[in-house]
Short mmCIF file of C-alpha atoms and ligand atoms in Angstrom, two decimals:
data_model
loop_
_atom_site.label_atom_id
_atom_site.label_comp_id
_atom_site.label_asym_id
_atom_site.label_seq_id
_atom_site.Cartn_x
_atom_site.Cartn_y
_atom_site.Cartn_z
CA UNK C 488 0.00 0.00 0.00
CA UNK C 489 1.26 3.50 -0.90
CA UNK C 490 1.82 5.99 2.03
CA UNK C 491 -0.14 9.05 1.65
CA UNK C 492 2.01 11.52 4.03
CA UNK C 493 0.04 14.05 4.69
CA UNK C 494 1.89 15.48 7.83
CA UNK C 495 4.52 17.53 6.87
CA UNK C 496 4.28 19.80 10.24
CA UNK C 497 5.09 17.01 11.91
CA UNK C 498 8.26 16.25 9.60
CA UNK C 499 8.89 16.00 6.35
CA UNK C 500 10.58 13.76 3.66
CA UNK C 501 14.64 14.51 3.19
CA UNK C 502 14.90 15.69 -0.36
CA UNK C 503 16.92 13.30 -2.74
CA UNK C 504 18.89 16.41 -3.50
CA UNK C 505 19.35 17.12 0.19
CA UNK C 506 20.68 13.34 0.78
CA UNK C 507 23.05 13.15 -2.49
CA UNK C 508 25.19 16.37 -0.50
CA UNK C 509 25.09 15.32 3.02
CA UNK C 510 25.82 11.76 2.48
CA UNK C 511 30.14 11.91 1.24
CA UNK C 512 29.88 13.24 4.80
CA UNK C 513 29.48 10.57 6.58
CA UNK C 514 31.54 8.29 4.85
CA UNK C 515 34.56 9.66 3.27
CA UNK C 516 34.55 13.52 3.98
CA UNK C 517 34.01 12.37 7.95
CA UNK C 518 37.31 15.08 9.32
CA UNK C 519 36.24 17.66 11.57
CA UNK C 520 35.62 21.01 10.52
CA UNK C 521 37.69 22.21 13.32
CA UNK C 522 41.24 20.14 12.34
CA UNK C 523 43.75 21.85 11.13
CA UNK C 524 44.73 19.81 8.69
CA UNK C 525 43.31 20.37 4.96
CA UNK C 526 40.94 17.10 5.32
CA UNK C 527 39.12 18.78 8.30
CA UNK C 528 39.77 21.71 6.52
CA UNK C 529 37.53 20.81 2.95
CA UNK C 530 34.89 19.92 5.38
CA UNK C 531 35.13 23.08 7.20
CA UNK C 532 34.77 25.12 3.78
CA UNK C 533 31.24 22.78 2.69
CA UNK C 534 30.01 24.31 6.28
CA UNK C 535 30.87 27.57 5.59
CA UNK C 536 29.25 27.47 1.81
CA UNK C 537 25.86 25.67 3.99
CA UNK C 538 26.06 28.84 6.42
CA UNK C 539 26.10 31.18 3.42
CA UNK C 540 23.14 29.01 1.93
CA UNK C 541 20.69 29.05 5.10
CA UNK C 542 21.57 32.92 5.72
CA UNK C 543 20.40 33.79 1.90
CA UNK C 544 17.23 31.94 3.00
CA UNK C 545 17.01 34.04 5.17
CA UNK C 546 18.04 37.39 3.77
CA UNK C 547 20.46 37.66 6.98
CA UNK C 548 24.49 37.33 6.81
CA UNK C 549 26.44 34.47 7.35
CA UNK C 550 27.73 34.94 10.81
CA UNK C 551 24.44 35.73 12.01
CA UNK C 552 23.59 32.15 11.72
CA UNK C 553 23.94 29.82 14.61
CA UNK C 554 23.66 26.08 13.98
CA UNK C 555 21.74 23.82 16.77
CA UNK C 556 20.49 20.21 16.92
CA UNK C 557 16.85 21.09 16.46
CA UNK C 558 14.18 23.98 16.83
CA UNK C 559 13.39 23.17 20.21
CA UNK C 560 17.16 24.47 20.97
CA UNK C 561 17.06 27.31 19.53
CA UNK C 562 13.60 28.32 21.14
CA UNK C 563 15.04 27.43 24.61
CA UNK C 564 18.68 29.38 23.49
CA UNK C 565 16.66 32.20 22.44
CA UNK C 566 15.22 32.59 25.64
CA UNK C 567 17.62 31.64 28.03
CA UNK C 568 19.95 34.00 26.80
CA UNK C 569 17.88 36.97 26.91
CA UNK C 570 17.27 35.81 30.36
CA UNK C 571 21.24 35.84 31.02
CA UNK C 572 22.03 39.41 29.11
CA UNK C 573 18.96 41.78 29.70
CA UNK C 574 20.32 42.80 32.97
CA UNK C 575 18.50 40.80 35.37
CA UNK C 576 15.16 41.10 34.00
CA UNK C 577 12.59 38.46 34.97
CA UNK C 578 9.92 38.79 32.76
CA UNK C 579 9.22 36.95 29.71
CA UNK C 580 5.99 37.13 26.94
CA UNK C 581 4.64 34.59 24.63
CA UNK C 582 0.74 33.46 23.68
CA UNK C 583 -1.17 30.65 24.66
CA UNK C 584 -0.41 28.80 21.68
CA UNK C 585 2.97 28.26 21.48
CA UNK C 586 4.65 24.91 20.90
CA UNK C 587 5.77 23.19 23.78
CA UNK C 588 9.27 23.99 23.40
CA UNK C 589 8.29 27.04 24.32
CA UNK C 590 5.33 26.73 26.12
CA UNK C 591 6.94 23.78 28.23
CA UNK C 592 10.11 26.10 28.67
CA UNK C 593 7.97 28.84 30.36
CA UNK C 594 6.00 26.62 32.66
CA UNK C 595 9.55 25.25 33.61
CA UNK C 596 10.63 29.24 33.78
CA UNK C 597 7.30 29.83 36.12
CA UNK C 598 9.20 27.59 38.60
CA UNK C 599 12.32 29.19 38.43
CA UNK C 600 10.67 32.19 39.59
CA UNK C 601 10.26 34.10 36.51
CA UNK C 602 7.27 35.67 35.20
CA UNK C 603 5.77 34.45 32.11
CA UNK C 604 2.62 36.25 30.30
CA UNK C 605 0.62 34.21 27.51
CA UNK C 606 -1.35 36.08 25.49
CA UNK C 607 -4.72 34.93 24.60
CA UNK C 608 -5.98 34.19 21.07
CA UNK C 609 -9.29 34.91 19.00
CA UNK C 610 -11.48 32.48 17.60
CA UNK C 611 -9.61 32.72 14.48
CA UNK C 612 -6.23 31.82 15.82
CA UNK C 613 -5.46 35.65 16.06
CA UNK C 614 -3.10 37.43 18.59
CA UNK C 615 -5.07 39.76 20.88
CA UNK C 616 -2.72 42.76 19.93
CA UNK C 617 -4.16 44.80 22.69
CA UNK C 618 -3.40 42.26 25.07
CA UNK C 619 -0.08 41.81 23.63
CA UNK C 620 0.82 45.89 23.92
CA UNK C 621 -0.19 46.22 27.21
CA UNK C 622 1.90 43.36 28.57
CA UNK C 623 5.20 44.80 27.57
CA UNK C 624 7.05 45.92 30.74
CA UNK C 625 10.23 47.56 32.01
CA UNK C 626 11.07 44.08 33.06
CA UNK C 627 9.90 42.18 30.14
CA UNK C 628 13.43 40.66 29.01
CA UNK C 629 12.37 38.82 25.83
CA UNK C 630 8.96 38.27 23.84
CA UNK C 631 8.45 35.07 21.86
CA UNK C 632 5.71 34.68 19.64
CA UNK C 633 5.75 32.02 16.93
CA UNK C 634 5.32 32.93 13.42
CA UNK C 635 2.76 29.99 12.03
CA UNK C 636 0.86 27.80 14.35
CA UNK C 637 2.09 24.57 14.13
CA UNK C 638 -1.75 23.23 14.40
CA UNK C 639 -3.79 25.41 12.24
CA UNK C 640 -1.13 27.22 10.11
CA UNK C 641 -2.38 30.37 11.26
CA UNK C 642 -0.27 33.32 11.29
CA UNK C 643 0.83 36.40 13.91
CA UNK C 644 1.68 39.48 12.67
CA UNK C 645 5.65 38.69 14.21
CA UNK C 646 7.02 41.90 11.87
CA UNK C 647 4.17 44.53 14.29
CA UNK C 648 4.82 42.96 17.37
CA UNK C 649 8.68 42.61 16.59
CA UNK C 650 8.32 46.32 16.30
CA UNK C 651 6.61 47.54 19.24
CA UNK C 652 8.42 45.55 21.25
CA UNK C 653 11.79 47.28 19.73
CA UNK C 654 9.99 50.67 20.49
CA UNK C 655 10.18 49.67 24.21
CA UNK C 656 14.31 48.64 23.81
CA UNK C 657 12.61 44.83 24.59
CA UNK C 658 14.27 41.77 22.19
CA UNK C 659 12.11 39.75 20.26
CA UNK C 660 12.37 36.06 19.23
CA UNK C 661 10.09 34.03 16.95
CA UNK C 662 9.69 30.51 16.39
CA UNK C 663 9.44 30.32 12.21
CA UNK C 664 9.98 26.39 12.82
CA UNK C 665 6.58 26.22 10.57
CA UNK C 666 7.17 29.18 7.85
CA UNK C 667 10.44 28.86 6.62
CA UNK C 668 10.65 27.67 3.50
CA UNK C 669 7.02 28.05 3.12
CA UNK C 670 7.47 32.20 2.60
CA UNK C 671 9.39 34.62 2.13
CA UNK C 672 12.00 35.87 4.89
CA UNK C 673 13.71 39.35 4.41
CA UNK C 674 15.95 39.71 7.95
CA UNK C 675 17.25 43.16 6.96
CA UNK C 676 13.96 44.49 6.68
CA UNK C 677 12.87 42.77 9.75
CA UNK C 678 12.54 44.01 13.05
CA UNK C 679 13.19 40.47 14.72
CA UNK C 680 16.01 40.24 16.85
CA UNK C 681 15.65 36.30 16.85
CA UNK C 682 14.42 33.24 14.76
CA UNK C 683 14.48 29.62 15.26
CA UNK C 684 14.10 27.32 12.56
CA UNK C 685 14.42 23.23 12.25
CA UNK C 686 15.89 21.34 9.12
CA UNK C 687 13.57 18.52 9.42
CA UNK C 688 10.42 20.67 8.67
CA UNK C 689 11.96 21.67 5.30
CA UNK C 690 12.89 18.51 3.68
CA UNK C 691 16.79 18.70 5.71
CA UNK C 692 17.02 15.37 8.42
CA UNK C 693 16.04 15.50 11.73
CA UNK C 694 19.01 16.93 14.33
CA UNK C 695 20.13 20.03 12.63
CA UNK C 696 18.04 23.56 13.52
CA UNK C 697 19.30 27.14 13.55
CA UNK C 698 19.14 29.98 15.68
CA UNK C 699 19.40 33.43 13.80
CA UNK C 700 20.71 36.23 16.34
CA UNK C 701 20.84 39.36 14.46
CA UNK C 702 24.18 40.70 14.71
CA UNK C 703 24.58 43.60 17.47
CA UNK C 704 22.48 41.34 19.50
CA UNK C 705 23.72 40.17 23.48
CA UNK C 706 23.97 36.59 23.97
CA UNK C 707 25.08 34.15 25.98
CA UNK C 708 25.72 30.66 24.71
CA UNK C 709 23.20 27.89 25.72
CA UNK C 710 25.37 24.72 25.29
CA UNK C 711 28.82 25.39 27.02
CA UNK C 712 31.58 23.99 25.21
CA UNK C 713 34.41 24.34 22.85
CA UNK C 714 34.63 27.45 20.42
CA UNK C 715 32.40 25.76 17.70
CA UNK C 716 29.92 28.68 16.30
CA UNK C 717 32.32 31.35 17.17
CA UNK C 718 31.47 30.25 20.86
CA UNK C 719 27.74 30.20 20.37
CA UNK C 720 27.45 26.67 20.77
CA UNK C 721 29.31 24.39 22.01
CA UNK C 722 29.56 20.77 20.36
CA UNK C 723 31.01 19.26 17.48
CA UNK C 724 29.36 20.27 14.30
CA UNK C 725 26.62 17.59 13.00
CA UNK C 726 28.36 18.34 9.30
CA UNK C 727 26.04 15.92 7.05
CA UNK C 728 23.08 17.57 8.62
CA UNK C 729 24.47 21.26 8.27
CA UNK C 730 25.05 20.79 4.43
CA UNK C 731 21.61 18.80 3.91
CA UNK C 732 19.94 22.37 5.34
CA UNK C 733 22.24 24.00 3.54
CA UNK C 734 21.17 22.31 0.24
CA UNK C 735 17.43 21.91 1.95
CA UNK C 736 17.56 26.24 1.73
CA UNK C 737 18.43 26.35 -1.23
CA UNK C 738 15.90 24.30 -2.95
CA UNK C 739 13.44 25.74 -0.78
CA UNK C 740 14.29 29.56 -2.14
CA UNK C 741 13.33 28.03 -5.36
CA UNK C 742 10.25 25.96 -4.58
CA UNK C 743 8.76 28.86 -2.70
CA UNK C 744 6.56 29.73 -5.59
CA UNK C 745 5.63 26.47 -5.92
CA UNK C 746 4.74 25.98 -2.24
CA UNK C 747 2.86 29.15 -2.85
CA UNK C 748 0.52 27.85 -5.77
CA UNK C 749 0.83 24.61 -6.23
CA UNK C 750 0.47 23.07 -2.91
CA UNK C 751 -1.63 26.09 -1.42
CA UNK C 752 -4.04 24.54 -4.31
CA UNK C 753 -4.12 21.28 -2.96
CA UNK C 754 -4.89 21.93 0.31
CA UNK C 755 -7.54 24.28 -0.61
CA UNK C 756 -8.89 21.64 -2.61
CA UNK C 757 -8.64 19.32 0.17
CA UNK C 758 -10.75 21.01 2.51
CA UNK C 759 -13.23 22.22 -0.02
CA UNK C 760 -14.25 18.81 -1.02
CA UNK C 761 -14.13 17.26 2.78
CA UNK C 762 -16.34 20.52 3.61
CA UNK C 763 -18.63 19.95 0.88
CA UNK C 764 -18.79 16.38 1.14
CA UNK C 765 -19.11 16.08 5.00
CA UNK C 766 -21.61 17.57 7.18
CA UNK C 767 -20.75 18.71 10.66
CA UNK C 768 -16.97 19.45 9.35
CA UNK C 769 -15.00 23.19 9.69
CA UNK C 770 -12.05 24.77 9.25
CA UNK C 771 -10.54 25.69 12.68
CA UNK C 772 -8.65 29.29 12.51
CA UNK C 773 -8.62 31.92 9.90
CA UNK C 774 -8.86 30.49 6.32
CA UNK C 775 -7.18 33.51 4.65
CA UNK C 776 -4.04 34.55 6.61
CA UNK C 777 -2.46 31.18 6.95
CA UNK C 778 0.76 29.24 5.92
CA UNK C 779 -0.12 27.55 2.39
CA UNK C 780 0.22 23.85 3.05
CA UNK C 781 -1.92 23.50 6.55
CA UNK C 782 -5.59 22.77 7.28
CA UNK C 783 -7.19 22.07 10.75
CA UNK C 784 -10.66 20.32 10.23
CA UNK C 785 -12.84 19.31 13.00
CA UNK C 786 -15.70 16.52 12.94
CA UNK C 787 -18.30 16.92 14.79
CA UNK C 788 -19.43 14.26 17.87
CA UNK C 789 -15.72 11.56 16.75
CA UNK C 790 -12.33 11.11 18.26
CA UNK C 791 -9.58 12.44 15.85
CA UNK C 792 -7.75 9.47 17.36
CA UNK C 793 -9.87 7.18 15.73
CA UNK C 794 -10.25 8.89 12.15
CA UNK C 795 -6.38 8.88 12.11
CA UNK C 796 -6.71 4.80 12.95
CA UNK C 797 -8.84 4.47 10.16
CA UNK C 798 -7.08 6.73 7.47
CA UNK C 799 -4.34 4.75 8.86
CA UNK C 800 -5.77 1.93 7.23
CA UNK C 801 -5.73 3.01 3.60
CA UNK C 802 -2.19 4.58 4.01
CA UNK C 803 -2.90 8.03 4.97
CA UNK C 804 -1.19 9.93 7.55
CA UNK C 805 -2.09 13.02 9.42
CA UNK C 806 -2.30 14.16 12.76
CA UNK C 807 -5.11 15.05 15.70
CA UNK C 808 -5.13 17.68 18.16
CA UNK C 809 -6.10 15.26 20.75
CA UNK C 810 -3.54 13.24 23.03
CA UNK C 811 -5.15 9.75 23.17
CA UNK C 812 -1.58 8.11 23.34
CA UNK C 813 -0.47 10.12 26.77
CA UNK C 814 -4.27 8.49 27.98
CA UNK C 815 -5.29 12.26 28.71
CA UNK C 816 -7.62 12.67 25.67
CA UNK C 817 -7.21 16.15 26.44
CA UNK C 818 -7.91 18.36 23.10
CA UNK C 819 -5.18 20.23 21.49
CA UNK C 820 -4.25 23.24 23.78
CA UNK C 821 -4.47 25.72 20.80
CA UNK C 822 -7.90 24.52 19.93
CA UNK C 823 -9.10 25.20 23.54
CA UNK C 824 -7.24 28.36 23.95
CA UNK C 825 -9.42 29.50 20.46
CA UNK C 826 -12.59 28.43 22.31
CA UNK C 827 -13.35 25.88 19.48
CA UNK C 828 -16.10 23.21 21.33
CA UNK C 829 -15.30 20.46 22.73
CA UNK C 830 -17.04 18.03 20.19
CA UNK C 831 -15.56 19.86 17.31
CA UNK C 832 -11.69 20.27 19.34
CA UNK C 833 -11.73 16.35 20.03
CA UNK C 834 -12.44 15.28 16.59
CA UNK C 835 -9.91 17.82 14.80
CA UNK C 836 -7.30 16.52 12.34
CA UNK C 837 -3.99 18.67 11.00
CA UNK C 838 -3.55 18.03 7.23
CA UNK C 839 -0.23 19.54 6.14
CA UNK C 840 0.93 19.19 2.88
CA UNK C 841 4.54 19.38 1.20
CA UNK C 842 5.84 19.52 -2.72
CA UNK C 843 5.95 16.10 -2.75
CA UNK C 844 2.21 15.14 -2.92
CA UNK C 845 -0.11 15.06 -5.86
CA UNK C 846 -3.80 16.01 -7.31
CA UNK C 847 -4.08 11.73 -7.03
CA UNK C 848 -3.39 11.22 -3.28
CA UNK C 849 -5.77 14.16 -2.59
CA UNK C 850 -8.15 12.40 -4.66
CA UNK C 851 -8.15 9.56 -2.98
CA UNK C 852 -8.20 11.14 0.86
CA UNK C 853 -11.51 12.89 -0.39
CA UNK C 854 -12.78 9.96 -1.43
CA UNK C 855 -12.45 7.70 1.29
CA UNK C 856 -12.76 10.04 4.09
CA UNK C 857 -16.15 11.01 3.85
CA UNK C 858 -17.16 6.89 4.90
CA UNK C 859 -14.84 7.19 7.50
CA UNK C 860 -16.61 9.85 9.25
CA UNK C 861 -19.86 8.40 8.15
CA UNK C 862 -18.78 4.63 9.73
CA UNK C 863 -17.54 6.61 13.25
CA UNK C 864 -20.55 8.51 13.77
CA UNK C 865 -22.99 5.38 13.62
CA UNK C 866 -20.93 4.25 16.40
CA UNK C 867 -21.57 7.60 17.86
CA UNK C 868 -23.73 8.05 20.63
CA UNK C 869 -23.96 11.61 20.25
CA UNK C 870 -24.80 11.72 16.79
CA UNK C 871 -28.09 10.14 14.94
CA UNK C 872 -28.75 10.37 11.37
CA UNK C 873 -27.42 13.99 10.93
CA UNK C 874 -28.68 14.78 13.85
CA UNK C 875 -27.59 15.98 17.49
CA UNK C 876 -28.73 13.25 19.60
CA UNK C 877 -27.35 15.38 22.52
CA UNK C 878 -27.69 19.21 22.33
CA UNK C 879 -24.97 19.69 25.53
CA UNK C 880 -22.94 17.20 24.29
N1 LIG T 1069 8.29 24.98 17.00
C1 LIG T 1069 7.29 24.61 16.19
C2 LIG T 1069 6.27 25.61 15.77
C3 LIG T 1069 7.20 23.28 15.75
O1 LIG T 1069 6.22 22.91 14.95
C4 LIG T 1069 8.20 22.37 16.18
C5 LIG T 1069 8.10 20.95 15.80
O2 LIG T 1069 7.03 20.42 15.57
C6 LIG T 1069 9.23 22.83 17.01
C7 LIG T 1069 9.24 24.14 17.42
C8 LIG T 1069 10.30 21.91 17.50
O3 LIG T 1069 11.20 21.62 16.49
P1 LIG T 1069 12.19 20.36 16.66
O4 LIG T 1069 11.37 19.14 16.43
O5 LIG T 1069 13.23 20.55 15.60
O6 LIG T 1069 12.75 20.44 18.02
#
């Protein structure tokens, strides 16, 4: 049976491209960058050519690009460092839908004894702005607000809130784990002091992220160790995984348009037929102002759990809001902090697409998930025939 991968949020495919460069370095172009002898060395120049690569990605310079083992490190470097060089400030702000590497990072900050604000969302998956202004302090030593919602592909205005926060001399950090590669990145116009992003989200392997720090920035390295990163971050270079991203950026710079049409067609396509086709089915967060290759669809009165079981069955893979595996079955955090109900939240699943799939595997998803959802509900207690069996359900 042919996969149907269909969660590209969650990680994506390495690109054949991406694995032809990386691969001579783990076999015979294994020396460490750092050697001084020329075999180290030739390694050493690939890194710096990957560097250059990522940063034009980025529209930032070379040296303003730190390489990590994943996003999650560069969130929690972000932070920690603005902790360690904003002169003893103790206040941090982020929203209520972050992803838990930062979200876990500032419950873990709460009981340090920092403060931590989360700002609250609309229904559509938007930042309450007001909110967001009025929680910028004298002691706020770093906000972090993620770029695209890793659930719902919704976006914050990062580039407004960068700004204000600026205005008041605070740093700013955002997690664009989910957007780059998807659109376009200008760091010179930008306001952003910081940005994390992850290789394995843009068709790079797993274990290689970066952390931009724009340069003028204070920072203190995370991971103590040897001089690696110009004494950013300690640890021996992951070298295969550095040139994959490098490569990885580059394709990406030239699949953006792509991305952009192409896929953003698909998943609109996608949702329009399962909308169309399914009753008791929506789009969670705003349709318009959204990364191109995410949709969040909830059906009504089922566990997302089990529609994943059963799309499981004819190959297809997404992802649900809902944690049946950790035994809570609590809904998706982001879902509840939007206020979507609780019978819509519990049966939500994340569709996120990547250049890799096709007008056929669509095809097919839309036509077998309407029976699906048609075979759960009869098992449904809360659902009869179209109807609500249960109005407070
Ligand atoms: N931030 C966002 C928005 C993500 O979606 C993810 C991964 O899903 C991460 C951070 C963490 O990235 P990594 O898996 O590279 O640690």
């Amino acid at each position: 049976m042919k996969t149907i991968y269909l969660d590209n949020n969650a990680t994506t495919r390495v690109a054949p491209e991406v694995l032809e460069e990386s691969t001579p370095y783990f076999s015979d172009l294994y020396g460490n960058p750092s050697s001084a002898h020329s075999f180290g060395g030739q390694v050493a120049k690939k890194v710096r050519e990957a560097r250059g690569q990522v940063a034009a990605l980025l529209g930032a310079e070379p040296e303003e690009i730190i390489f990590t083992s994943c996003g999650s490190e560069s969130d929690n470097t972000a932070i920690m460092s603005a902790l360690a060089t904003q002169g003893g400030k103790r206040h941090v702000v982020t929203s209520r839908v972050e992803h838990p590497a930062i979200k876990s990072l500032g419950a873990h900050l709460v009981n340090l004894g920092y403060r931590v604000t989360e700002i609250p969302v609309t229904a559509g998956g938007h930042l309450d702005m007001d909110r967001y202004e009025n929680s910028l302090t004298s002691d706020t030593a770093i906000v972090s607000l993620m770029w695209a919602n890793n659930e719902t592909g919704v976006l914050f205005p990062v580039e407004e809130a960068a700004a204000l926060a600026r205005q008041r001399g605070i740093l700013f950090h955002t997690d664009a784990v989910q957007v780059v590669g998807k659109m376009p990145i200008d760091m010179k116009k930008s306001a952003i002091d910081m940005l994390s992003l992850s290789g394995h989200k843009l068709h790079a392997p797993k274990g290689i992220g970066v952390l931009y720090v724009r340069r003028g920035t204070k920072f203190s390295p995370y991971l103590i160790g040897g001089h690696q990163e110009r004494g950013r971050r300690g640890g021996t270079e992951n070298t295969p995984g550095i040139i994959g991203l490098g490569k990885a950026c580059e394709l990406a710079a030239r699949r953006m348009e792509e991305e952009n049409t192409r896929v953003k067609g698909l998943r609109d396509k996608l949702e329009q037929e399962i909308l169309s086709r399914v009753p008791n089915s929506r789009i969670n967060g705003d349709r318009v102002n959204r990364i191109p290759n995410t949709t969040n669809i909830s059906f009504e009165f089922i566990e997302g759990e089990a529609i994943l079981l059963m799309m499981d069955e004819f190959g297809i893979c997404a992802s649900s809001g809902s944690a049946c595996t950790s035994g809570s079955l609590q809904p998706s955090h982001v879902l509840r902090a939007m206020g979507v109900p609780f019978t819509m939240a519990h049966g939500s699943i994340r569709f996120s697409l990547s250049v890799y799939n096709t007008e056929e595997e669509i095809d097919l998803v839309v036509e077998k998930l309407p029976g699906i959802i048609e075979r759960l509900r009869s098992f449904s207690p809360y659902w009869k025939g179209g109807e609500r069996a249960c109005a407070g359900a």
